[in-house]
Amino acid sequence: MLDTTALNQQRNFFEGHAAIWLFGYGSLIWKADFAYLERRPAYIHGWERRFWQGSHDHRGTPEAPGRVATLIRAKDSICHGMAYRIAPEVLAPLDVREKNGYLREKVPLTFMDEKGNGTEQSEGLIYLASDDNPAFLGDAPLDEIAQQIANAHGPSGPNRDYLVNLAVALRELGAKDAHIFALEQQLSQF
Ligand code: BEZ
């Protein structure tokens, strides 16, 4: 397994900043088990969420990996999530938690108002698992992805819970996400 912890600690895009906006698009939306100063619904433009990253250490095992969220580039799309304003030292434990292929990337993000409209923008940070990391699984028929998720379990719990919690959180945000809601539908048959 590639361990990205040390690589991420060199990726100091916000050196000298007192606080950083971290954009969560996966488990960070519904599982913020870190200290944050503020959180705001937000989106990033030019990206779509996909269950294309293997999880060998959280929602699956090396023998039977689960699948978790990453992002792919999609020029005209937006991906909704939750932005957290954090102190820079909060990133070190997240680098360890997300060490299976995720790298810090700097992205522009747009905050949402209570009516669901985009308001002001800021630079933020995401953890991205790109298609060249060894844990990347990529695309597969939706029913096969759902079946893999239904069968996978790891130290952080059933893979199913990750997907269901994410779908619930996205509905609460009023977010559209065809891939996630179609997968949730497929999962209900297993
Ligand atoms: C996220 O929720 O944004 C996330 C969580 C873990 C790894 C990568 C991204």
mmCIF file of C-alpha atoms and ligand atoms in Angstrom:
data_model
loop_
_atom_site.group_PDB
_atom_site.id
_atom_site.type_symbol
_atom_site.label_atom_id
_atom_site.label_comp_id
_atom_site.label_asym_id
_atom_site.label_seq_id
_atom_site.Cartn_x
_atom_site.Cartn_y
_atom_site.Cartn_z
ATOM 1 C CA MET A 1 0.000 0.000 0.000
ATOM 2 C CA LEU A 2 1.319 3.466 -0.921
ATOM 3 C CA ASP A 3 1.414 5.652 2.220
ATOM 4 C CA THR A 4 0.855 9.292 1.234
ATOM 5 C CA THR A 5 1.390 10.746 4.750
ATOM 6 C CA ALA A 6 4.933 12.048 4.138
ATOM 7 C CA LEU A 7 4.069 13.345 0.645
ATOM 8 C CA ASN A 8 1.134 15.322 2.045
ATOM 9 C CA GLN A 9 3.250 16.927 4.729
ATOM 10 C CA GLN A 10 5.331 18.505 1.911
ATOM 11 C CA ARG A 11 2.182 19.868 0.238
ATOM 12 C CA ASN A 12 1.940 23.065 2.248
ATOM 13 C CA PHE A 13 -0.225 25.146 -0.068
ATOM 14 C CA PHE A 14 -1.304 27.435 2.774
ATOM 15 C CA GLU A 15 2.028 27.966 4.524
ATOM 16 C CA GLY A 16 1.827 30.880 6.966
ATOM 17 C CA HIS A 17 -1.992 30.930 7.031
ATOM 18 C CA ALA A 18 -3.619 30.980 10.474
ATOM 19 C CA ALA A 19 -6.595 28.945 9.197
ATOM 20 C CA ILE A 20 -7.450 26.857 6.118
ATOM 21 C CA TRP A 21 -10.750 25.936 4.450
ATOM 22 C CA LEU A 22 -10.905 22.155 4.055
ATOM 23 C CA PHE A 23 -13.604 20.962 1.633
ATOM 24 C CA GLY A 24 -15.146 17.580 2.484
ATOM 25 C CA TYR A 25 -16.943 15.651 -0.244
ATOM 26 C CA GLY A 26 -16.963 12.155 1.285
ATOM 27 C CA SER A 27 -16.872 10.975 4.882
ATOM 28 C CA LEU A 28 -15.798 14.450 5.990
ATOM 29 C CA ILE A 29 -19.323 15.677 5.243
ATOM 30 C CA TRP A 30 -20.930 13.441 7.860
ATOM 31 C CA LYS A 31 -17.981 12.473 10.067
ATOM 32 C CA ALA A 32 -16.092 15.552 11.213
ATOM 33 C CA ASP A 33 -14.134 13.994 14.063
ATOM 34 C CA PHE A 34 -11.634 16.867 14.192
ATOM 35 C CA ALA A 35 -11.674 20.348 15.673
ATOM 36 C CA TYR A 36 -12.994 23.062 13.386
ATOM 37 C CA LEU A 37 -13.588 26.771 13.797
ATOM 38 C CA GLU A 38 -16.573 27.046 11.471
ATOM 39 C CA ARG A 39 -18.326 24.986 8.813
ATOM 40 C CA ARG A 40 -20.276 26.063 5.741
ATOM 41 C CA PRO A 41 -22.011 24.181 2.910
ATOM 42 C CA ALA A 42 -20.015 24.746 -0.258
ATOM 43 C CA TYR A 43 -19.316 23.374 -3.724
ATOM 44 C CA ILE A 44 -16.404 22.996 -6.085
ATOM 45 C CA HIS A 45 -16.775 23.592 -9.812
ATOM 46 C CA GLY A 46 -15.362 21.224 -12.448
ATOM 47 C CA TRP A 47 -15.531 18.028 -10.399
ATOM 48 C CA GLU A 48 -17.845 15.015 -9.896
ATOM 49 C CA ARG A 49 -17.838 12.543 -7.014
ATOM 50 C CA ARG A 50 -17.296 8.831 -7.771
ATOM 51 C CA PHE A 51 -16.966 5.650 -5.701
ATOM 52 C CA TRP A 52 -13.814 4.741 -7.586
ATOM 53 C CA GLN A 53 -11.192 4.648 -4.829
ATOM 54 C CA GLY A 54 -10.399 1.354 -3.102
ATOM 55 C CA SER A 55 -10.476 1.231 0.686
ATOM 56 C CA HIS A 56 -8.141 -1.403 2.089
ATOM 57 C CA ASP A 57 -7.770 0.150 5.528
ATOM 58 C CA HIS A 58 -11.117 1.713 6.545
ATOM 59 C CA ARG A 59 -14.145 0.261 4.738
ATOM 60 C CA GLY A 60 -12.558 -2.915 3.470
ATOM 61 C CA THR A 61 -9.444 -5.038 3.799
ATOM 62 C CA PRO A 62 -6.475 -5.777 1.523
ATOM 63 C CA GLU A 63 -8.183 -9.086 0.583
ATOM 64 C CA ALA A 64 -11.632 -7.549 0.032
ATOM 65 C CA PRO A 65 -11.313 -3.795 -0.539
ATOM 66 C CA GLY A 66 -14.290 -1.527 -0.204
ATOM 67 C CA ARG A 67 -14.990 1.536 -2.328
ATOM 68 C CA VAL A 68 -14.993 5.134 -1.157
ATOM 69 C CA ALA A 69 -15.353 8.541 -2.754
ATOM 70 C CA THR A 70 -12.905 10.420 -4.887
ATOM 71 C CA LEU A 71 -13.343 13.122 -7.524
ATOM 72 C CA ILE A 72 -12.967 13.158 -11.271
ATOM 73 C CA ARG A 73 -12.675 16.245 -13.424
ATOM 74 C CA ALA A 74 -15.927 17.212 -15.200
ATOM 75 C CA LYS A 75 -15.756 20.648 -16.781
ATOM 76 C CA ASP A 76 -19.363 21.812 -16.352
ATOM 77 C CA SER A 77 -20.274 19.983 -13.141
ATOM 78 C CA ILE A 78 -20.294 20.988 -9.515
ATOM 79 C CA CYS A 79 -19.728 18.803 -6.477
ATOM 80 C CA HIS A 80 -21.449 19.764 -3.238
ATOM 81 C CA GLY A 81 -19.948 19.204 0.180
ATOM 82 C CA MET A 82 -19.062 20.837 3.462
ATOM 83 C CA ALA A 83 -16.222 23.295 4.033
ATOM 84 C CA TYR A 84 -14.523 23.437 7.438
ATOM 85 C CA ARG A 85 -12.298 26.271 8.608
ATOM 86 C CA ILE A 86 -9.523 24.561 10.511
ATOM 87 C CA ALA A 87 -6.228 25.333 12.190
ATOM 88 C CA PRO A 88 -3.320 24.023 10.036
ATOM 89 C CA GLU A 89 -2.269 21.456 12.664
ATOM 90 C CA VAL A 90 -5.575 19.613 12.152
ATOM 91 C CA LEU A 91 -4.254 18.352 8.801
ATOM 92 C CA ALA A 92 -1.535 16.072 10.225
ATOM 93 C CA PRO A 93 -3.925 13.450 11.688
ATOM 94 C CA LEU A 94 -6.078 13.675 8.536
ATOM 95 C CA ASP A 95 -2.992 12.937 6.409
ATOM 96 C CA VAL A 96 -2.598 9.723 8.431
ATOM 97 C CA ARG A 97 -6.292 8.829 8.286
ATOM 98 C CA GLU A 98 -6.388 9.340 4.497
ATOM 99 C CA LYS A 99 -2.986 7.873 3.701
ATOM 100 C CA ASN A 100 -4.227 5.247 1.214
ATOM 101 C CA GLY A 101 -3.697 7.242 -1.985
ATOM 102 C CA TYR A 102 -5.169 10.660 -1.187
ATOM 103 C CA LEU A 103 -3.091 13.789 -1.833
ATOM 104 C CA ARG A 104 -3.796 17.332 -0.707
ATOM 105 C CA GLU A 105 -4.834 19.624 -3.601
ATOM 106 C CA LYS A 106 -5.666 23.311 -3.635
ATOM 107 C CA VAL A 107 -9.024 24.228 -5.243
ATOM 108 C CA PRO A 108 -11.316 27.235 -5.484
ATOM 109 C CA LEU A 109 -14.526 26.688 -3.513
ATOM 110 C CA THR A 110 -17.833 28.534 -3.416
ATOM 111 C CA PHE A 111 -19.894 28.875 -0.251
ATOM 112 C CA MET A 112 -23.670 28.366 -0.332
ATOM 113 C CA ASP A 113 -26.224 30.608 1.310
ATOM 114 C CA GLU A 114 -29.317 29.272 3.123
ATOM 115 C CA LYS A 115 -31.345 29.459 -0.145
ATOM 116 C CA GLY A 116 -28.862 27.147 -1.865
ATOM 117 C CA ASN A 117 -27.212 29.834 -3.992
ATOM 118 C CA GLY A 118 -23.474 30.202 -4.433
ATOM 119 C CA THR A 119 -22.074 33.226 -2.626
ATOM 120 C CA GLU A 120 -18.465 34.181 -2.002
ATOM 121 C CA GLN A 121 -15.398 32.181 -2.973
ATOM 122 C CA SER A 122 -12.203 31.142 -1.259
ATOM 123 C CA GLU A 123 -9.234 28.898 -1.919
ATOM 124 C CA GLY A 124 -9.543 25.580 -0.113
ATOM 125 C CA LEU A 125 -7.987 22.168 0.259
ATOM 126 C CA ILE A 126 -9.296 18.761 -0.797
ATOM 127 C CA TYR A 127 -7.931 15.247 -0.417
ATOM 128 C CA LEU A 128 -7.908 13.776 -3.918
ATOM 129 C CA ALA A 129 -7.261 10.188 -4.992
ATOM 130 C CA SER A 130 -6.283 10.464 -8.642
ATOM 131 C CA ASP A 131 -6.340 7.631 -11.166
ATOM 132 C CA ASP A 132 -2.582 6.968 -10.882
ATOM 133 C CA ASN A 133 -2.637 5.934 -7.213
ATOM 134 C CA PRO A 134 -2.267 2.192 -6.500
ATOM 135 C CA ALA A 135 -5.586 1.976 -4.599
ATOM 136 C CA PHE A 136 -7.596 3.462 -7.483
ATOM 137 C CA LEU A 137 -10.226 0.986 -8.744
ATOM 138 C CA GLY A 138 -11.965 3.147 -11.340
ATOM 139 C CA ASP A 139 -15.266 2.635 -13.045
ATOM 140 C CA ALA A 140 -17.356 -0.545 -13.115
ATOM 141 C CA PRO A 141 -21.042 -1.298 -13.760
ATOM 142 C CA LEU A 142 -23.115 0.362 -11.031
ATOM 143 C CA ASP A 143 -24.582 -2.921 -9.771
ATOM 144 C CA GLU A 144 -21.069 -4.372 -9.377
ATOM 145 C CA ILE A 145 -19.914 -1.319 -7.437
ATOM 146 C CA ALA A 146 -23.010 -1.591 -5.212
ATOM 147 C CA GLN A 147 -22.412 -5.306 -4.633
ATOM 148 C CA GLN A 148 -18.776 -4.699 -3.701
ATOM 149 C CA ILE A 149 -19.905 -2.017 -1.239
ATOM 150 C CA ALA A 150 -22.586 -4.335 0.208
ATOM 151 C CA ASN A 151 -19.998 -7.054 0.884
ATOM 152 C CA ALA A 152 -17.099 -4.962 2.214
ATOM 153 C CA HIS A 153 -16.328 -4.299 5.877
ATOM 154 C CA GLY A 154 -13.232 -2.810 7.475
ATOM 155 C CA PRO A 155 -11.871 -1.344 10.713
ATOM 156 C CA SER A 156 -14.087 1.762 10.300
ATOM 157 C CA GLY A 157 -17.221 -0.338 9.775
ATOM 158 C CA PRO A 158 -19.403 -1.562 6.932
ATOM 159 C CA ASN A 159 -18.780 0.028 3.547
ATOM 160 C CA ARG A 160 -22.581 0.220 3.183
ATOM 161 C CA ASP A 161 -22.785 2.737 6.056
ATOM 162 C CA TYR A 162 -20.312 5.058 4.299
ATOM 163 C CA LEU A 163 -22.502 5.243 1.189
ATOM 164 C CA VAL A 164 -25.819 5.517 3.045
ATOM 165 C CA ASN A 165 -24.495 8.214 5.404
ATOM 166 C CA LEU A 166 -23.148 10.162 2.452
ATOM 167 C CA ALA A 167 -26.460 9.970 0.558
ATOM 168 C CA VAL A 168 -28.384 11.120 3.664
ATOM 169 C CA ALA A 169 -25.971 14.016 4.214
ATOM 170 C CA LEU A 170 -26.236 15.105 0.557
ATOM 171 C CA ARG A 171 -30.032 15.142 0.747
ATOM 172 C CA GLU A 172 -29.784 17.281 3.890
ATOM 173 C CA LEU A 173 -27.607 19.695 1.919
ATOM 174 C CA GLY A 174 -30.162 19.723 -0.916
ATOM 175 C CA ALA A 175 -27.424 18.509 -3.247
ATOM 176 C CA LYS A 176 -27.975 16.685 -6.536
ATOM 177 C CA ASP A 177 -25.603 13.790 -7.205
ATOM 178 C CA ALA A 178 -26.795 11.274 -9.800
ATOM 179 C CA HIS A 179 -23.935 8.792 -9.197
ATOM 180 C CA ILE A 180 -24.455 8.637 -5.425
ATOM 181 C CA PHE A 181 -28.246 8.396 -5.506
ATOM 182 C CA ALA A 182 -28.187 5.740 -8.252
ATOM 183 C CA LEU A 183 -25.649 3.726 -6.238
ATOM 184 C CA GLU A 184 -27.780 4.042 -3.101
ATOM 185 C CA GLN A 185 -30.735 2.698 -5.098
ATOM 186 C CA GLN A 186 -28.669 -0.235 -6.394
ATOM 187 C CA LEU A 187 -27.378 -0.961 -2.886
ATOM 188 C CA SER A 188 -30.910 -1.438 -1.567
ATOM 189 C CA GLN A 189 -31.209 -4.678 -3.612
ATOM 190 C CA PHE A 190 -28.265 -6.360 -1.800
HETATM 191 C C1 BEZ B 1 -13.704 13.906 2.104
HETATM 192 O O1 BEZ B 1 -14.677 13.674 2.787
HETATM 193 O O2 BEZ B 1 -13.591 14.920 1.440
HETATM 194 C C2 BEZ B 1 -12.608 12.926 2.090
HETATM 195 C C3 BEZ B 1 -12.465 12.069 3.127
HETATM 196 C C4 BEZ B 1 -11.479 11.169 3.095
HETATM 197 C C5 BEZ B 1 -10.603 11.112 2.034
HETATM 198 C C6 BEZ B 1 -10.756 12.000 1.018
HETATM 199 C C7 BEZ B 1 -11.766 12.911 1.031
#
